[in-house]
Amino acid sequence: MTEALQPARGTHDLIGEEQRRFAYVADTARRIAAIYGFDEWQTPIFEDTRVFSRTLGETSDVVTKEMYTFDDRGGDSVTLRPEGTAGVCRALVTNGLTQSLPQKVFYAGPMFRYERPQKGRYRQFHQIGLELIGPAEPLADAEVIACGWDILKAIGVAGNTVLELNTLGDKESRQAYRDALVAYFTDHKASLSQDSLARLERNPMRILDSKDEGDRKIVANAPIIDEHLTDAARAFYDGLQQHLARFAVPFVRNPRIVRGLDYYGHTAFEFVTQKLGAQGTVMAGGRYDGLVAEMGGPATPAVGWAAGIERLSMLMEQAPPAPAPVAVVPIGEQAEAAAIPILQSLRAVGIRAEMAYRGNLKRRMERANRAGARAAVIIGADDLAAGVAQVKDLGSGTQHAIALDKIAAHLS
């Protein structure tokens, strides 16, 4: 017997209940984003490698360890997208939209990272995301966060999440904060992990996000950015918090939330949960006013977030039920021919309808019940002669003879 093939490590099939959860998250997010005025964009699954190496940082873990990068047959280096924001910003510049701001973008689709698979983390995973490109005001940040909050509420998981909020300040604030961190961590160099020692030279803010237990003990007493904010940066952060209160979005402040790249500034936030173990972040984002310029466009303010569909699906307490079909059960060849226009009339008005193909009446009805059908349309020779079918409600057991051309209206 030929060996059964398995999915590649870090990938998974979406079937049945899992697919219904997945689709519900994506469709709900798409609907709420549209209400907020966001248009959906689709960017390629793979891009010129520079789209990510230039924007994620040559020394970031994603670029150095996790990207699926290869040379195509023409010798060009391409990369399967590890995240969605860089592609959206590249598309903005490519399509000449930097002169047509603001742009409000929603996206949904697969991303790829080579990392150790674990609960809620795959090598091919899926994200939804928002990008609001153009506005520089804290109100834009608040609206993006409020849209994310409404999405979490709509899919029924907001009660299991907490919004944690921080500021990264403006450029002057970050430089002062960087100097303070370098001074602090230099005093603790002997106890830092190798990764954090490397980060101390390149970007000390990333040490704050270290998962190493020894590092975390040192980080606990590290300076916080609030002590180094300029007046302008403090006013921006205060404005953001006031707007979130007006949007009725609850939050807590977490001064340890960071972003490791220079084009991030001001807002940084994460919606976190205690329900998924170590993979606690389900939605995260912030302001990235320098990213569009990294793509070759003009300096352009922007703010956004991304969320993992798999993790949000796992947070849902119940999967959406499969839609209950109507089973059309013909008995005999003549009835089977008459069943086809009935099937199509049901489908034309949006009713899921399925044909019971084979077996006697008892077996066909058993299959209809196993499929969760809400009703059965039973057609026999005598029914055909009378121009009717027997429509049976499989919940109550009641049955009525209905004219063939009235069945769709009756079941609607």
mmCIF file of C-alpha atoms in Angstrom:
data_model
loop_
_atom_site.group_PDB
_atom_site.id
_atom_site.type_symbol
_atom_site.label_atom_id
_atom_site.label_comp_id
_atom_site.label_asym_id
_atom_site.label_seq_id
_atom_site.Cartn_x
_atom_site.Cartn_y
_atom_site.Cartn_z
ATOM 1 C CA MET A 1 0.000 0.000 0.000
ATOM 2 C CA THR A 2 1.296 3.479 -0.880
ATOM 3 C CA GLU A 3 2.295 5.509 2.160
ATOM 4 C CA ALA A 4 -0.263 8.181 3.041
ATOM 5 C CA LEU A 5 1.198 11.655 2.657
ATOM 6 C CA GLN A 6 0.963 14.105 5.540
ATOM 7 C CA PRO A 7 0.787 17.915 5.546
ATOM 8 C CA ALA A 8 4.147 19.671 5.736
ATOM 9 C CA ARG A 9 5.313 20.378 9.283
ATOM 10 C CA GLY A 10 3.797 23.576 10.614
ATOM 11 C CA THR A 11 0.790 23.523 8.277
ATOM 12 C CA HIS A 12 -2.726 22.278 8.907
ATOM 13 C CA ASP A 13 -5.950 21.537 7.076
ATOM 14 C CA LEU A 14 -9.060 23.597 7.792
ATOM 15 C CA ILE A 15 -12.052 21.277 7.667
ATOM 16 C CA GLY A 16 -15.492 21.151 9.247
ATOM 17 C CA GLU A 17 -15.836 22.994 12.554
ATOM 18 C CA GLU A 18 -12.321 24.438 12.365
ATOM 19 C CA GLN A 19 -13.024 25.921 8.936
ATOM 20 C CA ARG A 20 -16.336 27.368 10.146
ATOM 21 C CA ARG A 21 -14.538 29.085 13.022
ATOM 22 C CA PHE A 22 -11.868 30.374 10.667
ATOM 23 C CA ALA A 23 -14.376 31.715 8.124
ATOM 24 C CA TYR A 24 -16.469 33.343 10.833
ATOM 25 C CA VAL A 25 -13.487 35.284 12.183
ATOM 26 C CA ALA A 26 -12.398 36.483 8.733
ATOM 27 C CA ASP A 27 -15.914 37.323 7.518
ATOM 28 C CA THR A 28 -16.833 39.140 10.729
ATOM 29 C CA ALA A 29 -13.619 41.174 10.648
ATOM 30 C CA ARG A 30 -14.225 42.040 6.998
ATOM 31 C CA ARG A 31 -17.765 43.207 7.806
ATOM 32 C CA ILE A 32 -16.779 45.371 10.795
ATOM 33 C CA ALA A 33 -13.799 46.867 8.940
ATOM 34 C CA ALA A 34 -16.086 47.844 6.053
ATOM 35 C CA ILE A 35 -18.436 49.588 8.493
ATOM 36 C CA TYR A 36 -15.437 51.632 9.668
ATOM 37 C CA GLY A 37 -14.651 52.573 6.065
ATOM 38 C CA PHE A 38 -11.766 50.201 5.347
ATOM 39 C CA ASP A 39 -11.414 48.754 1.841
ATOM 40 C CA GLU A 40 -9.934 45.312 1.332
ATOM 41 C CA TRP A 41 -6.627 44.964 -0.516
ATOM 42 C CA GLN A 42 -5.017 41.772 -1.759
ATOM 43 C CA THR A 43 -1.235 41.857 -2.134
ATOM 44 C CA PRO A 44 0.945 38.999 -3.492
ATOM 45 C CA ILE A 45 1.833 36.095 -1.228
ATOM 46 C CA PHE A 46 5.473 36.519 -2.230
ATOM 47 C CA GLU A 47 7.432 39.722 -2.720
ATOM 48 C CA ASP A 48 10.902 40.927 -3.626
ATOM 49 C CA THR A 49 12.931 39.968 -0.543
ATOM 50 C CA ARG A 50 13.925 43.622 -0.031
ATOM 51 C CA VAL A 51 10.310 44.463 0.851
ATOM 52 C CA PHE A 52 10.844 42.594 4.117
ATOM 53 C CA SER A 53 14.601 42.761 4.720
ATOM 54 C CA ARG A 54 14.562 46.531 4.323
ATOM 55 C CA THR A 55 11.511 47.099 6.508
ATOM 56 C CA LEU A 56 11.743 44.407 9.172
ATOM 57 C CA GLY A 57 15.452 45.038 9.781
ATOM 58 C CA GLU A 58 18.371 42.958 8.568
ATOM 59 C CA THR A 59 19.097 41.791 12.120
ATOM 60 C CA SER A 60 15.522 41.019 13.239
ATOM 61 C CA ASP A 61 14.650 37.426 14.143
ATOM 62 C CA VAL A 62 12.106 37.294 11.315
ATOM 63 C CA VAL A 63 14.703 38.199 8.686
ATOM 64 C CA THR A 64 17.632 36.222 10.067
ATOM 65 C CA LYS A 65 15.805 33.067 11.168
ATOM 66 C CA GLU A 66 12.228 32.792 9.990
ATOM 67 C CA MET A 67 11.698 33.977 6.409
ATOM 68 C CA TYR A 68 11.027 31.565 3.567
ATOM 69 C CA THR A 69 13.426 33.115 1.053
ATOM 70 C CA PHE A 70 14.606 31.570 -2.220
ATOM 71 C CA ASP A 71 15.907 32.500 -5.659
ATOM 72 C CA ASP A 72 13.402 31.943 -8.443
ATOM 73 C CA ARG A 73 14.376 30.576 -11.858
ATOM 74 C CA GLY A 74 15.322 34.033 -13.024
ATOM 75 C CA GLY A 75 17.754 34.450 -10.141
ATOM 76 C CA ASP A 76 15.634 37.001 -8.259
ATOM 77 C CA SER A 77 15.410 36.666 -4.483
ATOM 78 C CA VAL A 78 11.774 36.385 -3.395
ATOM 79 C CA THR A 79 10.212 35.767 0.008
ATOM 80 C CA LEU A 80 6.888 34.352 1.123
ATOM 81 C CA ARG A 81 5.358 37.175 3.119
ATOM 82 C CA PRO A 82 5.950 36.847 6.889
ATOM 83 C CA GLU A 83 3.514 39.695 7.638
ATOM 84 C CA GLY A 84 1.081 41.969 5.832
ATOM 85 C CA THR A 85 1.996 45.593 6.567
ATOM 86 C CA ALA A 86 5.131 45.784 4.398
ATOM 87 C CA GLY A 87 3.246 44.537 1.331
ATOM 88 C CA VAL A 88 0.453 47.063 1.866
ATOM 89 C CA CYS A 89 2.962 49.927 2.096
ATOM 90 C CA ARG A 90 4.783 48.654 -0.991
ATOM 91 C CA ALA A 91 1.452 48.523 -2.850
ATOM 92 C CA LEU A 92 0.650 52.075 -1.746
ATOM 93 C CA VAL A 93 3.863 53.349 -3.328
ATOM 94 C CA THR A 94 3.746 51.087 -6.399
ATOM 95 C CA ASN A 95 0.214 52.178 -7.284
ATOM 96 C CA GLY A 96 0.852 55.904 -6.786
ATOM 97 C CA LEU A 97 -1.550 56.233 -3.882
ATOM 98 C CA THR A 98 0.650 58.384 -1.661
ATOM 99 C CA GLN A 99 -1.077 61.398 -3.235
ATOM 100 C CA SER A 100 -4.531 60.009 -2.420
ATOM 101 C CA LEU A 101 -4.564 59.904 1.350
ATOM 102 C CA PRO A 102 -5.938 58.774 3.649
ATOM 103 C CA GLN A 103 -6.056 55.133 2.621
ATOM 104 C CA LYS A 104 -7.928 52.762 4.921
ATOM 105 C CA VAL A 105 -6.910 49.179 4.186
ATOM 106 C CA PHE A 106 -8.154 45.811 5.440
ATOM 107 C CA TYR A 107 -6.413 42.575 4.507
ATOM 108 C CA ALA A 108 -6.787 38.872 5.240
ATOM 109 C CA GLY A 109 -4.640 35.973 4.131
ATOM 110 C CA PRO A 110 -1.817 33.500 4.746
ATOM 111 C CA MET A 111 1.621 34.429 6.097
ATOM 112 C CA PHE A 112 4.726 32.240 6.372
ATOM 113 C CA ARG A 113 7.439 31.956 9.013
ATOM 114 C CA TYR A 114 9.857 29.133 9.654
ATOM 115 C CA GLU A 115 9.590 28.684 13.404
ATOM 116 C CA ARG A 116 8.914 25.894 15.868
ATOM 117 C CA PRO A 117 5.252 24.901 15.565
ATOM 118 C CA GLN A 118 3.212 24.952 18.771
ATOM 119 C CA LYS A 119 -0.335 25.578 19.905
ATOM 120 C CA GLY A 120 -1.727 28.500 17.946
ATOM 121 C CA ARG A 121 1.496 28.960 15.946
ATOM 122 C CA TYR A 122 2.055 27.512 12.482
ATOM 123 C CA ARG A 123 4.579 27.978 9.696
ATOM 124 C CA GLN A 124 1.696 28.858 7.406
ATOM 125 C CA PHE A 125 -0.653 30.959 9.487
ATOM 126 C CA HIS A 126 -3.350 33.484 8.655
ATOM 127 C CA GLN A 127 -3.882 37.072 9.656
ATOM 128 C CA ILE A 128 -6.411 39.839 9.411
ATOM 129 C CA GLY A 129 -5.119 43.385 9.591
ATOM 130 C CA LEU A 130 -5.916 47.084 9.296
ATOM 131 C CA GLU A 131 -3.722 49.923 8.068
ATOM 132 C CA LEU A 132 -4.794 53.578 8.275
ATOM 133 C CA ILE A 133 -2.310 55.506 6.160
ATOM 134 C CA GLY A 134 -2.129 59.301 6.084
ATOM 135 C CA PRO A 135 -3.457 60.750 9.359
ATOM 136 C CA ALA A 136 -0.885 61.745 11.981
ATOM 137 C CA GLU A 137 -3.350 62.494 14.796
ATOM 138 C CA PRO A 138 -3.901 60.274 17.852
ATOM 139 C CA LEU A 139 -7.582 60.028 16.883
ATOM 140 C CA ALA A 140 -6.521 57.785 13.981
ATOM 141 C CA ASP A 141 -4.741 55.429 16.387
ATOM 142 C CA ALA A 142 -7.800 55.328 18.623
ATOM 143 C CA GLU A 143 -10.137 54.561 15.724
ATOM 144 C CA VAL A 144 -7.948 51.700 14.501
ATOM 145 C CA ILE A 145 -7.885 50.235 18.004
ATOM 146 C CA ALA A 146 -11.644 50.756 18.412
ATOM 147 C CA CYS A 147 -12.271 48.865 15.170
ATOM 148 C CA GLY A 148 -10.158 45.986 16.481
ATOM 149 C CA TRP A 149 -12.091 46.024 19.756
ATOM 150 C CA ASP A 150 -15.412 45.898 17.890
ATOM 151 C CA ILE A 151 -14.165 42.937 15.859
ATOM 152 C CA LEU A 152 -13.211 41.090 19.043
ATOM 153 C CA LYS A 153 -16.652 41.855 20.477
ATOM 154 C CA ALA A 154 -18.422 40.737 17.310
ATOM 155 C CA ILE A 155 -16.726 37.328 17.296
ATOM 156 C CA GLY A 156 -17.416 36.927 21.015
ATOM 157 C CA VAL A 157 -13.880 36.930 22.439
ATOM 158 C CA ALA A 158 -13.478 40.467 23.809
ATOM 159 C CA GLY A 159 -14.283 39.281 27.322
ATOM 160 C CA ASN A 160 -11.203 37.057 27.266
ATOM 161 C CA THR A 161 -8.801 39.792 26.146
ATOM 162 C CA VAL A 162 -7.169 42.851 27.691
ATOM 163 C CA LEU A 163 -5.849 45.825 25.716
ATOM 164 C CA GLU A 164 -2.348 46.743 26.871
ATOM 165 C CA LEU A 165 -1.140 50.169 25.737
ATOM 166 C CA ASN A 166 2.214 51.922 25.602
ATOM 167 C CA THR A 167 3.912 54.830 23.893
ATOM 168 C CA LEU A 168 7.248 54.712 22.091
ATOM 169 C CA GLY A 169 7.355 58.503 21.981
ATOM 170 C CA ASP A 170 8.760 60.615 19.175
ATOM 171 C CA LYS A 171 12.327 60.392 17.827
ATOM 172 C CA GLU A 172 13.781 62.629 20.539
ATOM 173 C CA SER A 173 12.018 60.641 23.264
ATOM 174 C CA ARG A 174 13.283 57.331 21.893
ATOM 175 C CA GLN A 175 16.857 58.586 21.675
ATOM 176 C CA ALA A 176 16.814 59.736 25.299
ATOM 177 C CA TYR A 177 15.214 56.453 26.318
ATOM 178 C CA ARG A 178 17.746 54.467 24.311
ATOM 179 C CA ASP A 179 20.599 56.210 26.117
ATOM 180 C CA ALA A 180 19.012 55.410 29.486
ATOM 181 C CA LEU A 181 18.537 51.742 28.529
ATOM 182 C CA VAL A 182 22.130 51.417 27.289
ATOM 183 C CA ALA A 183 23.402 52.815 30.574
ATOM 184 C CA TYR A 184 21.161 50.523 32.626
ATOM 185 C CA PHE A 185 21.787 47.291 30.704
ATOM 186 C CA THR A 186 25.525 47.972 30.445
ATOM 187 C CA ASP A 187 25.636 47.789 34.235
ATOM 188 C CA HIS A 188 24.058 44.304 33.948
ATOM 189 C CA LYS A 189 26.023 42.969 30.953
ATOM 190 C CA ALA A 190 27.424 40.040 32.896
ATOM 191 C CA SER A 191 23.909 38.670 33.468
ATOM 192 C CA LEU A 192 22.363 39.296 30.028
ATOM 193 C CA SER A 193 21.700 36.491 27.534
ATOM 194 C CA GLN A 194 23.724 36.331 24.331
ATOM 195 C CA ASP A 195 20.747 37.586 22.293
ATOM 196 C CA SER A 196 20.317 40.579 24.596
ATOM 197 C CA LEU A 197 24.024 41.375 24.509
ATOM 198 C CA ALA A 198 23.754 41.599 20.723
ATOM 199 C CA ARG A 199 20.628 43.740 21.028
ATOM 200 C CA LEU A 200 22.403 46.074 23.446
ATOM 201 C CA GLU A 201 24.645 47.164 20.594
ATOM 202 C CA ARG A 202 21.934 47.402 17.934
ATOM 203 C CA ASN A 203 18.589 48.138 19.562
ATOM 204 C CA PRO A 204 18.405 48.001 23.372
ATOM 205 C CA MET A 205 14.611 48.482 23.388
ATOM 206 C CA ARG A 206 14.243 44.928 22.122
ATOM 207 C CA ILE A 207 15.781 43.607 25.340
ATOM 208 C CA LEU A 208 12.552 44.674 27.038
ATOM 209 C CA ASP A 209 10.752 41.991 24.998
ATOM 210 C CA SER A 210 13.213 39.188 25.850
ATOM 211 C CA LYS A 211 11.700 35.841 26.852
ATOM 212 C CA ASP A 212 14.859 34.738 28.697
ATOM 213 C CA GLU A 213 14.090 34.346 32.409
ATOM 214 C CA GLY A 214 17.375 35.944 33.482
ATOM 215 C CA ASP A 215 16.770 38.901 31.172
ATOM 216 C CA ARG A 216 13.234 39.337 32.467
ATOM 217 C CA LYS A 217 14.471 39.755 36.032
ATOM 218 C CA ILE A 218 16.798 42.535 34.864
ATOM 219 C CA VAL A 219 14.094 44.122 32.685
ATOM 220 C CA ALA A 220 11.745 44.323 35.671
ATOM 221 C CA ASN A 221 13.754 47.246 37.076
ATOM 222 C CA ALA A 222 14.708 48.899 33.783
ATOM 223 C CA PRO A 223 13.770 52.551 33.142
ATOM 224 C CA ILE A 224 10.419 53.234 31.488
ATOM 225 C CA ILE A 225 9.912 55.614 28.593
ATOM 226 C CA ASP A 226 7.470 57.878 30.463
ATOM 227 C CA GLU A 227 10.443 59.485 32.192
ATOM 228 C CA HIS A 228 11.942 60.512 28.845
ATOM 229 C CA LEU A 229 8.938 61.749 26.830
ATOM 230 C CA THR A 230 9.028 65.168 25.205
ATOM 231 C CA ASP A 231 6.051 67.449 25.775
ATOM 232 C CA ALA A 232 4.776 66.686 22.259
ATOM 233 C CA ALA A 233 5.040 62.927 22.753
ATOM 234 C CA ARG A 234 3.287 63.127 26.117
ATOM 235 C CA ALA A 235 0.476 65.194 24.585
ATOM 236 C CA PHE A 236 0.034 62.587 21.829
ATOM 237 C CA TYR A 237 -0.180 59.754 24.374
ATOM 238 C CA ASP A 238 -2.622 61.686 26.552
ATOM 239 C CA GLY A 239 -4.762 62.424 23.490
ATOM 240 C CA LEU A 240 -4.834 58.763 22.509
ATOM 241 C CA GLN A 241 -6.018 57.711 25.959
ATOM 242 C CA GLN A 242 -8.744 60.370 25.959
ATOM 243 C CA HIS A 243 -10.011 59.208 22.564
ATOM 244 C CA LEU A 244 -10.027 55.549 23.635
ATOM 245 C CA ALA A 245 -12.203 56.543 26.590
ATOM 246 C CA ARG A 246 -14.581 58.282 24.182
ATOM 247 C CA PHE A 247 -14.710 55.126 22.038
ATOM 248 C CA ALA A 248 -15.430 53.174 25.264
ATOM 249 C CA VAL A 249 -12.413 50.908 24.723
ATOM 250 C CA PRO A 250 -10.986 49.714 28.073
ATOM 251 C CA PHE A 251 -7.201 49.459 28.396
ATOM 252 C CA VAL A 252 -4.339 49.120 30.836
ATOM 253 C CA ARG A 253 -0.925 50.695 30.455
ATOM 254 C CA ASN A 254 2.046 48.387 29.936
ATOM 255 C CA PRO A 255 5.393 50.234 29.629
ATOM 256 C CA ARG A 256 7.155 47.018 28.490
ATOM 257 C CA ILE A 257 5.430 46.799 25.100
ATOM 258 C CA VAL A 258 8.022 47.732 22.478
ATOM 259 C CA ARG A 259 8.665 47.640 18.743
ATOM 260 C CA GLY A 260 12.233 47.054 17.666
ATOM 261 C CA LEU A 261 12.552 49.196 14.544
ATOM 262 C CA ASP A 262 13.221 52.887 14.123
ATOM 263 C CA TYR A 263 10.185 53.662 11.995
ATOM 264 C CA TYR A 264 7.839 52.724 14.856
ATOM 265 C CA GLY A 265 6.850 55.577 17.154
ATOM 266 C CA HIS A 266 4.181 56.755 19.550
ATOM 267 C CA THR A 267 1.466 54.093 19.894
ATOM 268 C CA ALA A 268 2.220 50.428 20.609
ATOM 269 C CA PHE A 269 -0.507 48.077 21.798
ATOM 270 C CA GLU A 270 -1.471 44.438 22.200
ATOM 271 C CA PHE A 271 -4.719 42.637 22.929
ATOM 272 C CA VAL A 272 -3.638 39.735 25.142
ATOM 273 C CA THR A 273 -5.367 36.716 26.651
ATOM 274 C CA GLN A 274 -4.662 34.196 29.396
ATOM 275 C CA LYS A 275 -6.632 31.479 27.560
ATOM 276 C CA LEU A 276 -3.968 30.344 25.084
ATOM 277 C CA GLY A 277 -0.957 29.669 27.265
ATOM 278 C CA ALA A 278 2.312 31.201 26.135
ATOM 279 C CA GLN A 279 0.804 32.454 22.870
ATOM 280 C CA GLY A 280 -1.061 35.230 24.660
ATOM 281 C CA THR A 281 -1.110 38.015 22.048
ATOM 282 C CA VAL A 282 -4.066 37.805 19.664
ATOM 283 C CA MET A 283 -3.920 41.296 18.092
ATOM 284 C CA ALA A 284 -1.026 43.764 18.072
ATOM 285 C CA GLY A 285 -0.066 46.951 16.334
ATOM 286 C CA GLY A 286 1.074 50.517 16.545
ATOM 287 C CA ARG A 287 2.148 53.619 14.669
ATOM 288 C CA TYR A 288 4.848 53.329 11.981
ATOM 289 C CA ASP A 289 5.309 56.762 10.433
ATOM 290 C CA GLY A 290 8.598 55.852 8.709
ATOM 291 C CA LEU A 291 7.663 52.660 6.868
ATOM 292 C CA VAL A 292 6.268 54.129 3.646
ATOM 293 C CA ALA A 293 9.490 56.113 3.214
ATOM 294 C CA GLU A 294 11.446 52.841 3.569
ATOM 295 C CA MET A 295 9.518 51.643 0.499
ATOM 296 C CA GLY A 296 10.677 54.619 -1.533
ATOM 297 C CA GLY A 297 7.637 56.807 -0.933
ATOM 298 C CA PRO A 298 7.402 60.137 0.870
ATOM 299 C CA ALA A 299 7.351 60.387 4.666
ATOM 300 C CA THR A 300 3.810 59.246 5.454
ATOM 301 C CA PRO A 301 2.107 58.745 8.830
ATOM 302 C CA ALA A 302 0.440 55.358 9.349
ATOM 303 C CA VAL A 303 -0.983 53.155 12.080
ATOM 304 C CA GLY A 304 -2.323 49.620 12.035
ATOM 305 C CA TRP A 305 -2.583 46.177 13.594
ATOM 306 C CA ALA A 306 -2.582 42.497 12.702
ATOM 307 C CA ALA A 307 -4.332 39.571 14.370
ATOM 308 C CA GLY A 308 -3.914 35.819 14.024
ATOM 309 C CA ILE A 309 -7.049 34.130 12.728
ATOM 310 C CA GLU A 310 -6.062 30.758 14.219
ATOM 311 C CA ARG A 311 -5.635 32.226 17.698
ATOM 312 C CA LEU A 312 -8.906 34.143 17.532
ATOM 313 C CA SER A 313 -10.647 30.970 16.318
ATOM 314 C CA MET A 314 -9.281 29.050 19.309
ATOM 315 C CA LEU A 315 -10.646 31.716 21.684
ATOM 316 C CA MET A 316 -14.206 31.283 20.431
ATOM 317 C CA GLU A 317 -16.251 29.240 22.899
ATOM 318 C CA GLN A 318 -18.501 27.749 20.226
ATOM 319 C CA ALA A 319 -18.091 27.184 16.533
ATOM 320 C CA PRO A 320 -20.794 28.623 14.270
ATOM 321 C CA PRO A 321 -23.218 25.816 13.377
ATOM 322 C CA ALA A 322 -23.080 24.350 9.921
ATOM 323 C CA PRO A 323 -25.971 25.710 7.844
ATOM 324 C CA ALA A 324 -28.867 23.268 7.939
ATOM 325 C CA PRO A 325 -29.714 22.099 4.412
ATOM 326 C CA VAL A 326 -32.950 21.006 2.820
ATOM 327 C CA ALA A 327 -32.745 17.425 1.529
ATOM 328 C CA VAL A 328 -34.523 16.681 -1.736
ATOM 329 C CA VAL A 329 -35.495 13.001 -1.781
ATOM 330 C CA PRO A 330 -36.780 11.698 -5.129
ATOM 331 C CA ILE A 331 -38.169 8.159 -5.429
ATOM 332 C CA GLY A 332 -37.816 6.833 -8.966
ATOM 333 C CA GLU A 333 -36.325 8.146 -12.219
ATOM 334 C CA GLN A 334 -39.213 10.477 -13.061
ATOM 335 C CA ALA A 335 -39.083 12.008 -9.602
ATOM 336 C CA GLU A 336 -35.306 12.434 -9.902
ATOM 337 C CA ALA A 337 -35.748 14.462 -13.093
ATOM 338 C CA ALA A 338 -38.361 16.643 -11.365
ATOM 339 C CA ALA A 339 -36.098 17.094 -8.327
ATOM 340 C CA ILE A 340 -33.457 19.054 -10.228
ATOM 341 C CA PRO A 341 -35.564 22.199 -10.874
ATOM 342 C CA ILE A 342 -36.735 22.038 -7.242
ATOM 343 C CA LEU A 343 -33.115 21.934 -6.080
ATOM 344 C CA GLN A 344 -32.268 24.924 -8.227
ATOM 345 C CA SER A 345 -35.308 26.919 -7.148
ATOM 346 C CA LEU A 346 -34.277 26.458 -3.503
ATOM 347 C CA ARG A 347 -30.687 27.482 -4.230
ATOM 348 C CA ALA A 348 -31.887 30.512 -6.190
ATOM 349 C CA VAL A 349 -33.461 31.951 -3.022
ATOM 350 C CA GLY A 350 -30.386 31.219 -0.909
ATOM 351 C CA ILE A 351 -31.423 27.908 0.655
ATOM 352 C CA ARG A 352 -28.733 25.258 0.970
ATOM 353 C CA ALA A 353 -30.199 22.251 -0.815
ATOM 354 C CA GLU A 354 -28.758 18.781 -1.350
ATOM 355 C CA MET A 355 -29.914 15.761 -3.318
ATOM 356 C CA ALA A 356 -30.262 12.400 -1.621
ATOM 357 C CA TYR A 357 -28.762 10.340 -4.441
ATOM 358 C CA ARG A 358 -29.275 6.671 -3.687
ATOM 359 C CA GLY A 359 -30.970 4.048 -1.511
ATOM 360 C CA ASN A 360 -34.565 3.462 -0.531
ATOM 361 C CA LEU A 361 -36.662 6.125 1.187
ATOM 362 C CA LYS A 362 -35.649 5.002 4.677
ATOM 363 C CA ARG A 363 -31.907 5.178 3.947
ATOM 364 C CA ARG A 364 -32.198 8.518 2.194
ATOM 365 C CA MET A 365 -34.077 9.984 5.146
ATOM 366 C CA GLU A 366 -31.453 8.604 7.548
ATOM 367 C CA ARG A 367 -28.738 10.372 5.574
ATOM 368 C CA ALA A 368 -30.748 13.603 5.596
ATOM 369 C CA ASN A 369 -31.007 13.432 9.386
ATOM 370 C CA ARG A 370 -27.271 12.720 9.761
ATOM 371 C CA ALA A 371 -26.529 15.757 7.577
ATOM 372 C CA GLY A 372 -28.546 17.936 9.959
ATOM 373 C CA ALA A 373 -31.197 18.763 7.350
ATOM 374 C CA ARG A 374 -34.012 20.969 8.606
ATOM 375 C CA ALA A 375 -36.520 19.703 6.065
ATOM 376 C CA ALA A 376 -36.949 17.041 3.410
ATOM 377 C CA VAL A 377 -38.750 17.411 0.095
ATOM 378 C CA ILE A 378 -40.010 13.921 -0.781
ATOM 379 C CA ILE A 379 -41.177 13.291 -4.335
ATOM 380 C CA GLY A 380 -42.848 10.044 -5.411
ATOM 381 C CA ALA A 381 -44.803 9.006 -8.491
ATOM 382 C CA ASP A 382 -48.204 9.805 -6.975
ATOM 383 C CA ASP A 383 -46.944 13.211 -5.832
ATOM 384 C CA LEU A 384 -45.696 14.003 -9.336
ATOM 385 C CA ALA A 385 -49.053 13.109 -10.817
ATOM 386 C CA ALA A 386 -50.704 15.537 -8.408
ATOM 387 C CA GLY A 387 -48.124 18.280 -9.026
ATOM 388 C CA VAL A 388 -46.984 18.313 -5.393
ATOM 389 C CA ALA A 389 -44.195 17.113 -3.114
ATOM 390 C CA GLN A 390 -44.302 16.139 0.536
ATOM 391 C CA VAL A 391 -42.391 18.705 2.577
ATOM 392 C CA LYS A 392 -41.449 17.298 5.970
ATOM 393 C CA ASP A 393 -40.137 19.428 8.837
ATOM 394 C CA LEU A 394 -37.449 17.207 10.355
ATOM 395 C CA GLY A 395 -37.557 19.097 13.627
ATOM 396 C CA SER A 396 -41.266 18.795 14.403
ATOM 397 C CA GLY A 397 -42.056 15.839 12.141
ATOM 398 C CA THR A 398 -44.979 17.634 10.497
ATOM 399 C CA GLN A 399 -45.528 17.025 6.792
ATOM 400 C CA HIS A 400 -47.537 18.876 4.132
ATOM 401 C CA ALA A 401 -48.208 18.470 0.435
ATOM 402 C CA ILE A 402 -46.917 21.596 -1.322
ATOM 403 C CA ALA A 403 -47.276 22.510 -4.999
ATOM 404 C CA LEU A 404 -43.964 22.024 -6.843
ATOM 405 C CA ASP A 405 -43.726 25.684 -7.828
ATOM 406 C CA LYS A 406 -44.436 26.860 -4.254
ATOM 407 C CA ILE A 407 -41.811 24.804 -2.416
ATOM 408 C CA ALA A 408 -39.081 27.467 -2.436
ATOM 409 C CA ALA A 409 -41.460 30.121 -1.103
ATOM 410 C CA HIS A 410 -42.774 27.734 1.540
ATOM 411 C CA LEU A 411 -39.268 26.859 2.825
ATOM 412 C CA SER A 412 -38.063 30.473 2.740
#
